[in-house]
């Protein structure tokens, strides 16, 4: 992203986003904030990318009017479109086919992960667990 869309990289590494995940059944409530791309000494330290848990963005501090806010949100949307375009490319994808009994552990802020369709049965149920 830094190479192909440097403005998007700056936007996603400098704009603080808010995230929240709540499980009403258990009362579990996880909240976090930070940029999509966290940097330390100019190097990527971690990634936060969960559109389902991201809360609506607040206008930037110092926005003086509707035009400023509209420009900010347009830039943020454009940055996310550039990011999503990269993430959707097969060349950045590693597919692991798991068999019943296999376990995979993923560090959420270091590696993106997703799921393809799967078949499950009572003999070989599928379980996805999060650890925070």
Short mmCIF file of C-alpha atoms in Angstrom, two decimals:
data_model
loop_
_atom_site.label_atom_id
_atom_site.label_comp_id
_atom_site.label_asym_id
_atom_site.label_seq_id
_atom_site.Cartn_x
_atom_site.Cartn_y
_atom_site.Cartn_z
CA UNK A 1 0.00 0.00 0.00
CA UNK A 2 2.81 2.37 0.87
CA UNK A 3 4.26 1.84 -2.61
CA UNK A 4 1.12 1.79 -4.77
CA UNK A 5 -1.05 4.29 -2.85
CA UNK A 6 1.13 6.34 -0.47
CA UNK A 7 -1.71 8.75 0.41
CA UNK A 8 -3.88 5.81 1.46
CA UNK A 9 -1.03 4.44 3.57
CA UNK A 10 -0.66 7.78 5.34
CA UNK A 11 -4.41 8.06 5.91
CA UNK A 12 -4.72 4.52 7.31
CA UNK A 13 -1.62 4.85 9.48
CA UNK A 14 -2.54 8.23 10.97
CA UNK A 15 -6.31 8.10 11.42
CA UNK A 16 -7.38 6.60 14.74
CA UNK A 17 -10.35 4.27 14.37
CA UNK A 18 -12.65 2.90 17.08
CA UNK A 19 -13.64 -0.78 17.37
CA UNK A 20 -16.12 -2.60 19.58
CA UNK A 21 -17.33 -6.19 19.80
CA UNK A 22 -20.09 -7.09 22.27
CA UNK A 23 -21.57 -10.49 23.10
CA UNK A 24 -24.88 -9.83 24.87
CA UNK A 25 -25.21 -13.49 25.88
CA UNK A 26 -22.03 -13.46 27.98
CA UNK A 27 -21.66 -9.74 28.66
CA UNK A 28 -18.28 -9.82 26.93
CA UNK A 29 -17.30 -6.36 25.68
CA UNK A 30 -14.05 -5.66 23.82
CA UNK A 31 -13.18 -2.11 22.81
CA UNK A 32 -10.06 -0.82 21.13
CA UNK A 33 -8.84 2.13 19.16
CA UNK A 34 -5.95 2.88 16.86
CA UNK A 35 -5.09 3.29 13.20
CA UNK A 36 -5.63 0.46 10.71
CA UNK A 37 -1.85 0.36 10.23
CA UNK A 38 0.15 0.93 13.43
CA UNK A 39 3.73 2.05 12.99
CA UNK A 40 6.69 1.99 15.36
CA UNK A 41 9.86 3.76 14.28
CA UNK A 42 8.46 3.94 10.74
CA UNK A 43 7.89 0.17 10.47
CA UNK A 44 4.56 -1.65 10.51
CA UNK A 45 3.94 -3.05 13.98
CA UNK A 46 0.36 -4.28 13.63
CA UNK A 47 -2.78 -4.18 11.51
CA UNK A 48 -6.38 -3.64 12.61
CA UNK A 49 -8.86 -4.47 9.89
CA UNK A 50 -12.30 -5.61 10.92
CA UNK A 51 -15.11 -3.83 9.12
CA UNK A 52 -17.69 -5.66 11.25
CA UNK A 53 -16.36 -4.31 14.57
CA UNK A 54 -15.37 -0.82 13.42
CA UNK A 55 -17.52 1.98 14.80
CA UNK A 56 -18.44 5.05 12.72
CA UNK A 57 -15.57 7.48 12.37
CA UNK A 58 -15.56 10.79 14.18
CA UNK A 59 -14.68 13.96 12.29
CA UNK A 60 -11.02 14.93 12.67
CA UNK A 61 -10.10 17.40 15.39
CA UNK A 62 -9.93 20.85 13.87
CA UNK A 63 -12.46 20.20 11.12
CA UNK A 64 -13.96 23.64 10.68
CA UNK A 65 -16.98 22.89 8.56
CA UNK A 66 -18.92 20.50 6.41
CA UNK A 67 -16.47 20.81 3.51
CA UNK A 68 -13.57 19.72 5.76
CA UNK A 69 -15.54 16.74 7.05
CA UNK A 70 -16.70 15.73 3.57
CA UNK A 71 -13.10 15.85 2.29
CA UNK A 72 -11.90 13.78 5.27
CA UNK A 73 -14.54 11.07 4.77
CA UNK A 74 -13.94 11.00 0.99
CA UNK A 75 -10.19 10.53 1.58
CA UNK A 76 -10.85 7.81 4.15
CA UNK A 77 -13.22 5.99 1.77
CA UNK A 78 -10.64 6.22 -1.03
CA UNK A 79 -7.89 4.89 1.27
CA UNK A 80 -10.06 1.92 2.27
CA UNK A 81 -10.88 1.21 -1.37
CA UNK A 82 -7.14 1.09 -2.17
CA UNK A 83 -6.54 -1.16 0.85
CA UNK A 84 -9.41 -3.50 -0.03
CA UNK A 85 -8.19 -3.71 -3.64
CA UNK A 86 -4.82 -5.01 -2.42
CA UNK A 87 -6.37 -7.42 0.06
CA UNK A 88 -8.58 -8.97 -2.60
CA UNK A 89 -5.68 -9.98 -4.84
CA UNK A 90 -4.98 -13.72 -4.95
CA UNK A 91 -1.21 -13.16 -5.01
CA UNK A 92 -1.40 -12.09 -1.36
CA UNK A 93 -3.47 -15.12 -0.33
CA UNK A 94 -2.31 -18.38 1.22
CA UNK A 95 -5.02 -21.04 1.38
CA UNK A 96 -4.67 -23.72 4.04
CA UNK A 97 -7.03 -26.69 3.75
CA UNK A 98 -7.62 -28.07 7.22
CA UNK A 99 -8.78 -31.58 7.96
CA UNK A 100 -10.94 -32.66 10.92
CA UNK A 101 -8.76 -32.46 14.03
CA UNK A 102 -6.40 -29.81 12.58
CA UNK A 103 -5.80 -26.62 14.51
CA UNK A 104 -4.65 -23.27 13.19
CA UNK A 105 -3.60 -20.36 15.37
CA UNK A 106 -3.51 -16.87 13.87
CA UNK A 107 -2.12 -13.67 15.41
CA UNK A 108 -4.90 -11.27 14.38
CA UNK A 109 -2.76 -8.14 14.28
CA UNK A 110 0.03 -9.79 12.25
CA UNK A 111 -1.86 -11.95 9.76
CA UNK A 112 -5.19 -11.53 8.02
CA UNK A 113 -7.45 -14.53 8.02
CA UNK A 114 -10.73 -15.54 6.50
CA UNK A 115 -12.75 -18.63 5.91
CA UNK A 116 -13.92 -20.43 2.79
CA UNK A 117 -17.04 -22.55 2.74
CA UNK A 118 -16.80 -25.82 4.63
CA UNK A 119 -18.77 -28.91 5.53
CA UNK A 120 -19.36 -29.74 9.16
CA UNK A 121 -21.01 -32.67 10.85
CA UNK A 122 -21.66 -33.91 14.36
CA UNK A 123 -18.76 -36.34 13.85
CA UNK A 124 -16.44 -33.54 12.73
CA UNK A 125 -17.82 -30.22 14.04
CA UNK A 126 -16.00 -27.00 13.26
CA UNK A 127 -15.11 -24.64 16.09
CA UNK A 128 -13.75 -21.11 15.74
CA UNK A 129 -12.53 -19.54 18.96
CA UNK A 130 -11.12 -16.10 19.67
CA UNK A 131 -8.57 -15.32 22.35
CA UNK A 132 -8.03 -11.72 23.35
#
